[in-house]
Short mmCIF file of C-alpha atoms in Angstrom, two decimals:
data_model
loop_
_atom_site.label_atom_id
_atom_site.label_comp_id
_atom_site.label_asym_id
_atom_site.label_seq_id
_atom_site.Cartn_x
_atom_site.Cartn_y
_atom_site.Cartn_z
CA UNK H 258 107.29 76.20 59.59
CA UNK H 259 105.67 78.16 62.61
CA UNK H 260 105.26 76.46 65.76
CA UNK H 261 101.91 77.64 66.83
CA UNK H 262 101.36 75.81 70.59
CA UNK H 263 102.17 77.00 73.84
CA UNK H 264 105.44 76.41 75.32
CA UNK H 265 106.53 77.16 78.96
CA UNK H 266 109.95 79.30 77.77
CA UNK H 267 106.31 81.91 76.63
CA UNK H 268 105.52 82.38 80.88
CA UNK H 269 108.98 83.29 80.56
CA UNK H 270 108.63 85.91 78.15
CA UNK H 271 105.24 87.32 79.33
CA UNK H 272 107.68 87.52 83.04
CA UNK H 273 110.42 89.25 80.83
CA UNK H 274 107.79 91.58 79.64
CA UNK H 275 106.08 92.05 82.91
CA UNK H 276 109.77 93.20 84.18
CA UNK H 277 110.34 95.38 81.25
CA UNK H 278 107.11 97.18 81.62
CA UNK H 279 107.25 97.48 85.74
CA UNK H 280 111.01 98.76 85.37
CA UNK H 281 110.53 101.38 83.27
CA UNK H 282 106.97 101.96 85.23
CA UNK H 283 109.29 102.39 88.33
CA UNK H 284 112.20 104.54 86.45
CA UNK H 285 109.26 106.64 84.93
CA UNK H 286 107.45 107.35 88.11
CA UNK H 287 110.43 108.62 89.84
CA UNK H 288 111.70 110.96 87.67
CA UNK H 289 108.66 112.14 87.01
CA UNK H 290 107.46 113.02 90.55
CA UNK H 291 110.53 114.49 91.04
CA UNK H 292 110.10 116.72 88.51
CA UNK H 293 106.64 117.51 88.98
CA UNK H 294 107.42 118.44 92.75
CA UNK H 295 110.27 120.26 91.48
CA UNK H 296 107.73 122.62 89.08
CA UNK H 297 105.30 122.51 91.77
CA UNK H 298 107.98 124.48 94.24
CA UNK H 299 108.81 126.52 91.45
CA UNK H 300 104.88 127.87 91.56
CA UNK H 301 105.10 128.27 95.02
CA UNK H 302 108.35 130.79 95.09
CA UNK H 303 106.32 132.66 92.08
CA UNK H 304 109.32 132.17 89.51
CA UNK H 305 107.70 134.78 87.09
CA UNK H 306 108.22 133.83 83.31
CA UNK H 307 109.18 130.36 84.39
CA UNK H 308 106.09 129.93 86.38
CA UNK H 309 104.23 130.42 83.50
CA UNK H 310 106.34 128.15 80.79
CA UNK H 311 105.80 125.20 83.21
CA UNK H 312 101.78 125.86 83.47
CA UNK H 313 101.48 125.81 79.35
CA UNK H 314 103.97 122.91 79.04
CA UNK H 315 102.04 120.68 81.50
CA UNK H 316 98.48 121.83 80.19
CA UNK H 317 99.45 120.88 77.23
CA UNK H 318 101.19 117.24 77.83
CA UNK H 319 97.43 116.85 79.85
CA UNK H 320 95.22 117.57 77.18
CA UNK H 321 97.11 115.21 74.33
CA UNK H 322 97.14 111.54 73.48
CA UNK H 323 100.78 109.76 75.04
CA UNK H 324 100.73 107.98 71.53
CA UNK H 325 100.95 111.55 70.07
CA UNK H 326 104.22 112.77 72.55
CA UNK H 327 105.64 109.52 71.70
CA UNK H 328 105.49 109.72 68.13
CA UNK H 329 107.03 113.12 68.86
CA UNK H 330 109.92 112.33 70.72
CA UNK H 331 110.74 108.95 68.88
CA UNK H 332 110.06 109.70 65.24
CA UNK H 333 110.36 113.79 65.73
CA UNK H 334 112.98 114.73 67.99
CA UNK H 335 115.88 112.43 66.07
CA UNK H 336 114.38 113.85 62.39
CA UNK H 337 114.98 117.65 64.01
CA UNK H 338 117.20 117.58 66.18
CA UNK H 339 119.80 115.29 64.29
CA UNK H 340 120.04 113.03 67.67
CA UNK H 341 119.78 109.14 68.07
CA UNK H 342 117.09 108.19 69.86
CA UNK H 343 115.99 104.53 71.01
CA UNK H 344 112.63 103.09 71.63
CA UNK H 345 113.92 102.97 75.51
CA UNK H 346 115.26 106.58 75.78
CA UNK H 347 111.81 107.60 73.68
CA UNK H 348 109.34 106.23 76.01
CA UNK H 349 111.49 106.96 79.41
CA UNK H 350 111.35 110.63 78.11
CA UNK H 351 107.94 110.46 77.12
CA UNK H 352 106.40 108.80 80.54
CA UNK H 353 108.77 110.59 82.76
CA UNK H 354 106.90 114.16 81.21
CA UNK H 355 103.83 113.16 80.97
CA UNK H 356 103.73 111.81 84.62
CA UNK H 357 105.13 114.96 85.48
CA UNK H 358 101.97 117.25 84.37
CA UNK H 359 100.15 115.38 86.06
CA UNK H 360 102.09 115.17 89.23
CA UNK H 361 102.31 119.27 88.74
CA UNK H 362 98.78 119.17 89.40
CA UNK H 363 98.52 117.71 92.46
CA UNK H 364 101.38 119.23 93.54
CA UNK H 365 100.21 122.39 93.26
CA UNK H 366 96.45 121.73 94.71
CA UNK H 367 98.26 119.43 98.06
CA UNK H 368 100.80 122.37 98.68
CA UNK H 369 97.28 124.66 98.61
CA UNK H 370 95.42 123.04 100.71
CA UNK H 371 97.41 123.23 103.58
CA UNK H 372 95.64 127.35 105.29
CA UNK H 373 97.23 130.03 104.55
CA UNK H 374 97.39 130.67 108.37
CA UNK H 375 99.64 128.26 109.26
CA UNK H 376 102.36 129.58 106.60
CA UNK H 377 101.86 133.05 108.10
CA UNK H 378 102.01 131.83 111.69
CA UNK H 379 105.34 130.25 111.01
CA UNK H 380 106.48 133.08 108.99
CA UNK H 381 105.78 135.18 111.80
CA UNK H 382 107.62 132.84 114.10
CA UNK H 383 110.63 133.88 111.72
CA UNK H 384 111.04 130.40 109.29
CA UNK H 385 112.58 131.44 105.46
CA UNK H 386 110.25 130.27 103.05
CA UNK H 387 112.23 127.16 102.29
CA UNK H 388 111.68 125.83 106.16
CA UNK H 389 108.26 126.73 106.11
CA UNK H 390 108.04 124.63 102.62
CA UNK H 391 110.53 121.75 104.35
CA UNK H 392 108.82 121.33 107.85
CA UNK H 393 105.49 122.85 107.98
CA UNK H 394 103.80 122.01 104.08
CA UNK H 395 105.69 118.86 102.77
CA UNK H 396 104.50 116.62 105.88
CA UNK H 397 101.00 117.21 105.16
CA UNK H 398 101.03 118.46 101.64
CA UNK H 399 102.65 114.56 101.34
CA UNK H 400 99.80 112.88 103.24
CA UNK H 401 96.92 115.08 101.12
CA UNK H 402 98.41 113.92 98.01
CA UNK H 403 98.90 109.89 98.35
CA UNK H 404 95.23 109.31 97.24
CA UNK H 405 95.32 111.47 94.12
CA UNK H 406 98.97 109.94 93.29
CA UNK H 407 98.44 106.29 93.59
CA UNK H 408 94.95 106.58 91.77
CA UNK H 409 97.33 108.71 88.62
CA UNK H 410 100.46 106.16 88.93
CA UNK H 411 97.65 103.53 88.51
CA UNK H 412 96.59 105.31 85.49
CA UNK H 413 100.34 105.51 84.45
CA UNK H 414 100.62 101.86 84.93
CA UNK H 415 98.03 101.23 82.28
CA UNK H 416 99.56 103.90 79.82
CA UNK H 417 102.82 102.74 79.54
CA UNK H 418 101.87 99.45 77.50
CA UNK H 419 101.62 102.60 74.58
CA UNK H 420 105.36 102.31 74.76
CA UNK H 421 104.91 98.67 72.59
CA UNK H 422 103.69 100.91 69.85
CA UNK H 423 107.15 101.67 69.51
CA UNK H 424 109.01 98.79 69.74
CA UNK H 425 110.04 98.42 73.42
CA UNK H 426 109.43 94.94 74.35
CA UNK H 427 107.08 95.43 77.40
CA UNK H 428 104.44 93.09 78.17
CA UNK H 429 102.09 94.50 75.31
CA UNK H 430 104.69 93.63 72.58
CA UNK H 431 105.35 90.20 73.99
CA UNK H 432 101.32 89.52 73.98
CA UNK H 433 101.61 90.90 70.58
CA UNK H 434 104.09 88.62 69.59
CA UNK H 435 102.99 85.66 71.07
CA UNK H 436 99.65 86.38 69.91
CA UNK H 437 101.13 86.34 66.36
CA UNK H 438 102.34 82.97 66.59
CA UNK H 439 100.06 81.47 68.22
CA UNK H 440 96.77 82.56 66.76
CA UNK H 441 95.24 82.05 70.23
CA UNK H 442 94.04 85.84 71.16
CA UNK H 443 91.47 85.09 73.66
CA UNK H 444 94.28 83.03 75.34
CA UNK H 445 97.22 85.82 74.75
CA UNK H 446 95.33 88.79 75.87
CA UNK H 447 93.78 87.27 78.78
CA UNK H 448 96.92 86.30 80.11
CA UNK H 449 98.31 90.14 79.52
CA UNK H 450 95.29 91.68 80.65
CA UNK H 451 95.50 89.53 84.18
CA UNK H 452 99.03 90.71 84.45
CA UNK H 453 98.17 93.97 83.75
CA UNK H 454 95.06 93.84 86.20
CA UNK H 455 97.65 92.43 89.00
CA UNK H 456 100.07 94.80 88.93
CA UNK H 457 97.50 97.91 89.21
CA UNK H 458 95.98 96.06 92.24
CA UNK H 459 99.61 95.57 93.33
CA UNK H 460 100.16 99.31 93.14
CA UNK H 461 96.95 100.57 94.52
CA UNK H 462 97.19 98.41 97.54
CA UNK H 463 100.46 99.63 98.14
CA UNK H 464 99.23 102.96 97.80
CA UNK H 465 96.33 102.68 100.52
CA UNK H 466 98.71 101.56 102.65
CA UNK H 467 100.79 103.79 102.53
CA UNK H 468 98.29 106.84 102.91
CA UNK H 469 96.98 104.67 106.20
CA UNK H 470 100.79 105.43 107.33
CA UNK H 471 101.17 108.66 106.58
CA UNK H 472 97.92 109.70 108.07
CA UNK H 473 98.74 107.58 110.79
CA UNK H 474 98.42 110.97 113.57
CA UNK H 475 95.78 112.24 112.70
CA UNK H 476 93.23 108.80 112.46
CA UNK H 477 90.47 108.57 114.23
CA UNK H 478 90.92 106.70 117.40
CA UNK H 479 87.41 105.47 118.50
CA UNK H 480 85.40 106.63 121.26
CA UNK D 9 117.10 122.38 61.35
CA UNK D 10 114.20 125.32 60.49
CA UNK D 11 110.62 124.28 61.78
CA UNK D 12 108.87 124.83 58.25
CA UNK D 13 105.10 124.49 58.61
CA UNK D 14 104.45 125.58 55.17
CA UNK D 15 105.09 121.71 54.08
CA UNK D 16 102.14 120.82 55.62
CA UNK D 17 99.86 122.61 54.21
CA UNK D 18 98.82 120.34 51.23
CA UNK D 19 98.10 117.82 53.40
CA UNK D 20 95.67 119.59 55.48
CA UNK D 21 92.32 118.34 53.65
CA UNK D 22 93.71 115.05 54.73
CA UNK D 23 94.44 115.87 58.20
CA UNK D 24 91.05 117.08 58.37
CA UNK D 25 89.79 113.80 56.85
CA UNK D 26 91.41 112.10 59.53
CA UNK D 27 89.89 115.01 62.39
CA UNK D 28 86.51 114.38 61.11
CA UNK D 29 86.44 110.39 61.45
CA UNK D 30 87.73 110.76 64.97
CA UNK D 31 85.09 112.96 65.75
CA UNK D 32 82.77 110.49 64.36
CA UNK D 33 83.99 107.33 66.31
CA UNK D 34 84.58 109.69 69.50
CA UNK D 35 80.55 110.97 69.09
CA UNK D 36 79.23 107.24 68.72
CA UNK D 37 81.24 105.84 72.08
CA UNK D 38 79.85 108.82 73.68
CA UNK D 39 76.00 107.44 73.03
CA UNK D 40 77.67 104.13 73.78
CA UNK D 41 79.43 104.92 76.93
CA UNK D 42 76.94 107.22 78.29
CA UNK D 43 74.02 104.59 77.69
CA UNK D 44 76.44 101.53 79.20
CA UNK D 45 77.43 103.53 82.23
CA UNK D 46 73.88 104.88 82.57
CA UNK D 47 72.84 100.68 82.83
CA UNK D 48 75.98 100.45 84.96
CA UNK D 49 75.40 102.90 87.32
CA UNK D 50 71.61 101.92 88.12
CA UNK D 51 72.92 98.10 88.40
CA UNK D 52 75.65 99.27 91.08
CA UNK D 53 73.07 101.46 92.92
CA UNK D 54 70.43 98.83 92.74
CA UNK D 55 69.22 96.80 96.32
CA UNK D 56 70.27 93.64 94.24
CA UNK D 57 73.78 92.26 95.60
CA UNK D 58 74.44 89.84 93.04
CA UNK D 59 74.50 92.96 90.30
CA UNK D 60 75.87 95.24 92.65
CA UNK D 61 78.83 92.99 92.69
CA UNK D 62 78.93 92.04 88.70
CA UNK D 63 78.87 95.76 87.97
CA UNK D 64 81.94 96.47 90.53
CA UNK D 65 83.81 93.69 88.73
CA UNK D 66 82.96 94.95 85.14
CA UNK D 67 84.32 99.02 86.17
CA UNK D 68 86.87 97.32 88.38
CA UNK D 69 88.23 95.33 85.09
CA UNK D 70 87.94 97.94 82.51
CA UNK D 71 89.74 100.74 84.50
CA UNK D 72 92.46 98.27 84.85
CA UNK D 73 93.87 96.94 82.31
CA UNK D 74 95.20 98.82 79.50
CA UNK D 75 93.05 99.72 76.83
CA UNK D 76 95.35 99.10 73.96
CA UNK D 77 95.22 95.36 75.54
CA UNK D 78 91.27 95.81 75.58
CA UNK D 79 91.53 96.81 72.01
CA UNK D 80 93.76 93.89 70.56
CA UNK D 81 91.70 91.56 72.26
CA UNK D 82 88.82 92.59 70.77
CA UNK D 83 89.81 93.24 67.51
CA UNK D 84 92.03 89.88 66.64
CA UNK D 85 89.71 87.95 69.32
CA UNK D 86 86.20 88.35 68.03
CA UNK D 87 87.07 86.82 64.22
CA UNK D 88 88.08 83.89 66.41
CA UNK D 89 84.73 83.39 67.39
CA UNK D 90 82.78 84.09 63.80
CA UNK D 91 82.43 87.87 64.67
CA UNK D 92 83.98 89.75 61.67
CA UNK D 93 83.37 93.48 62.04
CA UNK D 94 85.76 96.25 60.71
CA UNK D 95 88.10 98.57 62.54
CA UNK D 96 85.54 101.52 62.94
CA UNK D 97 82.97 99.01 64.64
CA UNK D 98 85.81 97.72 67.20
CA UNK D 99 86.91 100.85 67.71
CA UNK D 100 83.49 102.38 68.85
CA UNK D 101 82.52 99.04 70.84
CA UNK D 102 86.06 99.13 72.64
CA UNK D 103 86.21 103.03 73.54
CA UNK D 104 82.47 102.77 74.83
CA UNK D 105 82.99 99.58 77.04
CA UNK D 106 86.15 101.03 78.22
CA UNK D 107 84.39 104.58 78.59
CA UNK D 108 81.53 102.83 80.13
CA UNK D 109 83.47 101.73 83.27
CA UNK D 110 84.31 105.63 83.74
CA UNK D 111 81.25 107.48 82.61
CA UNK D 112 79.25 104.73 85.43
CA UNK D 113 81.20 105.92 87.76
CA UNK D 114 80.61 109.74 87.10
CA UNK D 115 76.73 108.68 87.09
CA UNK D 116 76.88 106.84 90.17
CA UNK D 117 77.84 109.67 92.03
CA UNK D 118 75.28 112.03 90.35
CA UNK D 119 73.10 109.10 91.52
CA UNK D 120 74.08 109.27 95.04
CA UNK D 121 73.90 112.70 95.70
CA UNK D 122 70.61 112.96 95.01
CA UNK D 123 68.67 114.27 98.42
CA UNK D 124 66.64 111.52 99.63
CA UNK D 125 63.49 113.87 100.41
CA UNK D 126 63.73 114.15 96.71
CA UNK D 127 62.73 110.54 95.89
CA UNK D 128 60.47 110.45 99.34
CA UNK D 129 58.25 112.98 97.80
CA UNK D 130 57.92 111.07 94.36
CA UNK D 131 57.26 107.79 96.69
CA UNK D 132 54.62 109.91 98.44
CA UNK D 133 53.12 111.28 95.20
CA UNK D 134 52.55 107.17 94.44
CA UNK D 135 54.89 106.93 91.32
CA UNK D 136 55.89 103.78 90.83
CA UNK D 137 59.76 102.41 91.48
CA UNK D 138 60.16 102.52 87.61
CA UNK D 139 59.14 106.35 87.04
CA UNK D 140 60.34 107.51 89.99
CA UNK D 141 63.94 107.17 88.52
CA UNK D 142 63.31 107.41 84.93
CA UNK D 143 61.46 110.83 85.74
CA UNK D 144 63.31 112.17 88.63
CA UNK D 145 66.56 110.16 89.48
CA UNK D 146 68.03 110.43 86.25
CA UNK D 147 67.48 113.74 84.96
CA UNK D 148 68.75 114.97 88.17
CA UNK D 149 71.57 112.74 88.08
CA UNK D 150 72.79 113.36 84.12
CA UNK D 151 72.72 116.76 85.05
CA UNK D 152 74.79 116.93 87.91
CA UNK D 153 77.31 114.99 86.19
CA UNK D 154 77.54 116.56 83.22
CA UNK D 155 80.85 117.54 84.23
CA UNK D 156 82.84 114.24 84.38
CA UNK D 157 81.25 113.31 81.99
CA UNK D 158 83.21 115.59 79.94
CA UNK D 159 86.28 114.72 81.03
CA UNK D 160 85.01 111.38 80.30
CA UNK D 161 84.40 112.91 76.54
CA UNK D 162 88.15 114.37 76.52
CA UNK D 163 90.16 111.46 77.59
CA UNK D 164 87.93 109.60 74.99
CA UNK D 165 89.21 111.74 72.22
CA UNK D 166 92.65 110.95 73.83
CA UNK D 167 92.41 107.74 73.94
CA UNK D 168 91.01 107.42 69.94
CA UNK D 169 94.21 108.09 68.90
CA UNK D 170 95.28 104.37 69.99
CA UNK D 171 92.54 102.92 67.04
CA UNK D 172 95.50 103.88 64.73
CA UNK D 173 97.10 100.79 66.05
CA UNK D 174 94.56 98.89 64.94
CA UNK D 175 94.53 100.05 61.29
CA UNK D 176 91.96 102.99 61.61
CA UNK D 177 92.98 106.02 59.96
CA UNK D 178 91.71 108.97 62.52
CA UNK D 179 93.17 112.03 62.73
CA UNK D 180 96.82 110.32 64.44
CA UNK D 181 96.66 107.22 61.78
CA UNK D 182 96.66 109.96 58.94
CA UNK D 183 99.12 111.63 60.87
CA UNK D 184 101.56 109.15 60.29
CA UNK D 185 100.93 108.60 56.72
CA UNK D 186 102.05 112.38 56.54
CA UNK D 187 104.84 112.02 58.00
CA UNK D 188 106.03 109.21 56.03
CA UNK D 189 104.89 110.90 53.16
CA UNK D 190 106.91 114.41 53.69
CA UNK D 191 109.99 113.04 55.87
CA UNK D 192 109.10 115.53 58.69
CA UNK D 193 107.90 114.12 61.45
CA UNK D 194 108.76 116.83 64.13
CA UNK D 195 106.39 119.42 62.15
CA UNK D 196 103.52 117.05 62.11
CA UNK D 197 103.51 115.58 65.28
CA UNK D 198 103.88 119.52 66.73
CA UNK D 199 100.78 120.37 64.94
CA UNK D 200 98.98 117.31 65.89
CA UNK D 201 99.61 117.99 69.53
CA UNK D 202 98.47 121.31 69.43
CA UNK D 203 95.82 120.41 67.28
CA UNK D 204 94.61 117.81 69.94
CA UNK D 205 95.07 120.23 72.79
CA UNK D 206 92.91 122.78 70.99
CA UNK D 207 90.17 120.14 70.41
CA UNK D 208 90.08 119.26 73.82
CA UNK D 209 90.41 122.44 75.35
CA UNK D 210 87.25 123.37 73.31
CA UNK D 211 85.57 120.70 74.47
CA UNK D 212 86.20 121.49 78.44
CA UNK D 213 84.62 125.16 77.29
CA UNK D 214 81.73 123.38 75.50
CA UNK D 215 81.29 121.32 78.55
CA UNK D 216 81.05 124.53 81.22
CA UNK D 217 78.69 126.19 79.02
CA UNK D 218 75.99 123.19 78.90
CA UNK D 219 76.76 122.72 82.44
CA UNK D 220 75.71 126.00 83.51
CA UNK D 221 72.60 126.23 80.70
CA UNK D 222 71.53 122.60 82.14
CA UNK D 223 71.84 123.97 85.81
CA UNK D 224 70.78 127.61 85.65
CA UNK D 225 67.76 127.50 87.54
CA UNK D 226 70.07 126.04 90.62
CA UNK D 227 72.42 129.25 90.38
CA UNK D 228 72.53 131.67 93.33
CA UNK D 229 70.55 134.91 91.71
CA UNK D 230 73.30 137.64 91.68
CA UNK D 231 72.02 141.16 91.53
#
């Protein structure tokens, strides 16, 4: 027998799923702008040969589908390299790369746009690289970059419900499942879709305010 | 242990199969998108605030929830209602609603950045409202977008590979029966990564050529 209504133990499972997909949203993020910072400072020393690795690797995890890497790294990587791999581990890999290309990107552009005359003003003033990097670029190489990032983690957001493809239980598998039982789809995906829709706001607001912080000095003040 | 290509190769006419119905389904939600975003974008520049604001909503929606939740509710939800249609029909309908909300937006601006002496002179000249931006405000505006709206074009090709979910064998769906078939995931899913990089890096090349035929009597003349 199937029971096919509603219950209230299913707004618990959609909230299980919800924290599921925000956690590894949040875990996935982090690591990922790290990393992408970290290959955006190795463009700025000029790494040679490494440099160049990082560009190709990130152009291509840009221009290919997330369902594609993660078929890679869940069904691939455990075939060739003889390793076990979970659904978890799979798509925690996965995001954390793929939000890294991206993150490269902007990176690289927010660490440009700050002139070339104020790096060789402080170099003159006799800072190493690294301290021009540390106090002159990352304060408003950060600020520059705020817009572009929230608008991509917003983006990531939305991409990790891919991960249910492959079994983690996120909010996408749980609408799935309910979905199943219930026979109810307008119902189901409404309800995800809502969730879904909340958290981006959630993220984007947090964003905007955030950027109103950080650009905090150099607002306009009224006449 | 030995990355063996060779295995693939009698599965390449099927591969191709696959290639050739994604470029199908990605070449209808094109005309879809571009045509829905088109209607879009002239309801979100219109005078009207009642449309103004049920365009914003429909972009706002789309761009925010996931599109594999789009897809699910579309393709389980419309049998609910009497609509039966196969996977190649949601497919298209999904990816050009979804593509829609971005190609609108890449329209919009072409739409705003139009010089306003522009449409002055056509008001002067007595065309009427409707003319005036089938005959001047569009063509002006499709052309200066051309550009996003190829990298509305490549993240649709992206995204196609999520119709596999839904029981549509494109290039990624036919992927998978591959690798099922020959046990070797890691080789397939290589090649189908730098398969779909290739695709869309021909694309973006594709894209900068009509952009520059479609706007070569606006380049600076070079000597």
């Amino acid at each position: 027998m199937r029971y096919t209504e509603f219950t209230p133990f299913d707004l618990w499972l959609l909230a299980q799923g919800l924290g599921v997909t925000v956690g590894l949203f949040l875990v996935t993020s982090l690591i990922g702008v790290a990393i992408g910072v970290l290959w955006g400072v190795v463009r700025f020393y000029r790494v040679p040969v490494l440099m160049q690795v990082i560009t190709f690797v990130a152009e291509v995890l840009k221009n290919s589908p997330v369902l594609v890497q993660l078929f890679l790294v869940f069904f691939g990587f455990p075939a060739f390299f003889k390793l076990n791999m979970t659904p978890v581990n799979a798509a925690i890999i996965t995001l954390s790369l793929n939000t890294a290309a991206f993150v490269y990107v902007i990176a690289v552009s927010s660490i440009e746009s700050i002139g070339r005359d104020q790096v060789e003003a402080a170099r003159v003033f006799g800072l190493s690289r690294w301290q021009v990097l540390r106090h002159v670029i990352a304060p408003q190489a950060m600020a520059f970059s705020i817009g572009p990032l929230t608008a991509l983690l917003v983006n990531q957001l939305q991409v990790t419900s891919l991960i249910s493809v492959i079994g983690v239980m996120d909010l996408s598998k749980i609408g799935a499942n309910l979905n199943l039982r219930t026979l109810k789809p307008f119902i189901v995906w409404t309800a995800v879709g809502i969730l879904y829709y909340l958290a981006a706001k959630l993220v984007a607001t947090l964003g905007a305010k955030l950027e109103k912080r950080l650009r905090a000095h150099s607002a306009f003040r009224g006449l | 242990m030995r990355l063996d290509l060779t295995i693939l190769a009698p599965h390449l006419g099927f591969l191709a199969e696959g290639a050739l119905l994604t470029a199908q389904v990605c070449a209808l939600a094109l005309i879809g998108s571009v045509v829905l975003g088109m209607l879009v974008a002239i309801a979100r520049t219109s005078q009207r605030k009642w449309l103004n604001r049920l365009a914003f909503a429909y972009v706002d929606l789309f761009r925010n929830v996931p599109f594999i939740v789009q897809l699910f509710f579309f393709y389980y939800g419309l049998p609910e209602i009497g609509i039966y249609i196969d996977a190649f029909t949601t497919g298209v309908v999904a990816l050009s609603i979804s593509g829609g909300a971005y190609a609108s937006d890449a329209i919009r601006a072409g739409i705003l950045a139009i010089d306003d002496g522009i449409i002055e002179a056509a008001e002067v000249s007595g065309l009427s409202q409707g003319t005036t931006f089938t005959r001047i405000v569009l063509p002006i505006a499709l052309r200066t977008s051309i550009r996003p709206l190829g990298s509305v074009l490549i993240n649709m090709i992206l995204t196609s590979s999520i119709l596999s979910t839904i029981t549509l064998n494109e290039l990624t769906g036919n992927a998978k029966i591959v690798a099922s078939d020959t046990f070797r995931p890691f080789e397939v899913y290589v090649v189908l990564l730098v398969v779909y990089a290739s695709l869309t890096y021909l694309v973006s090349l594709g894209i900068t050529l009509l952009h520059r035929w479609l706007n070569r009597d606006m380049q600076e003349q070079v000597n």
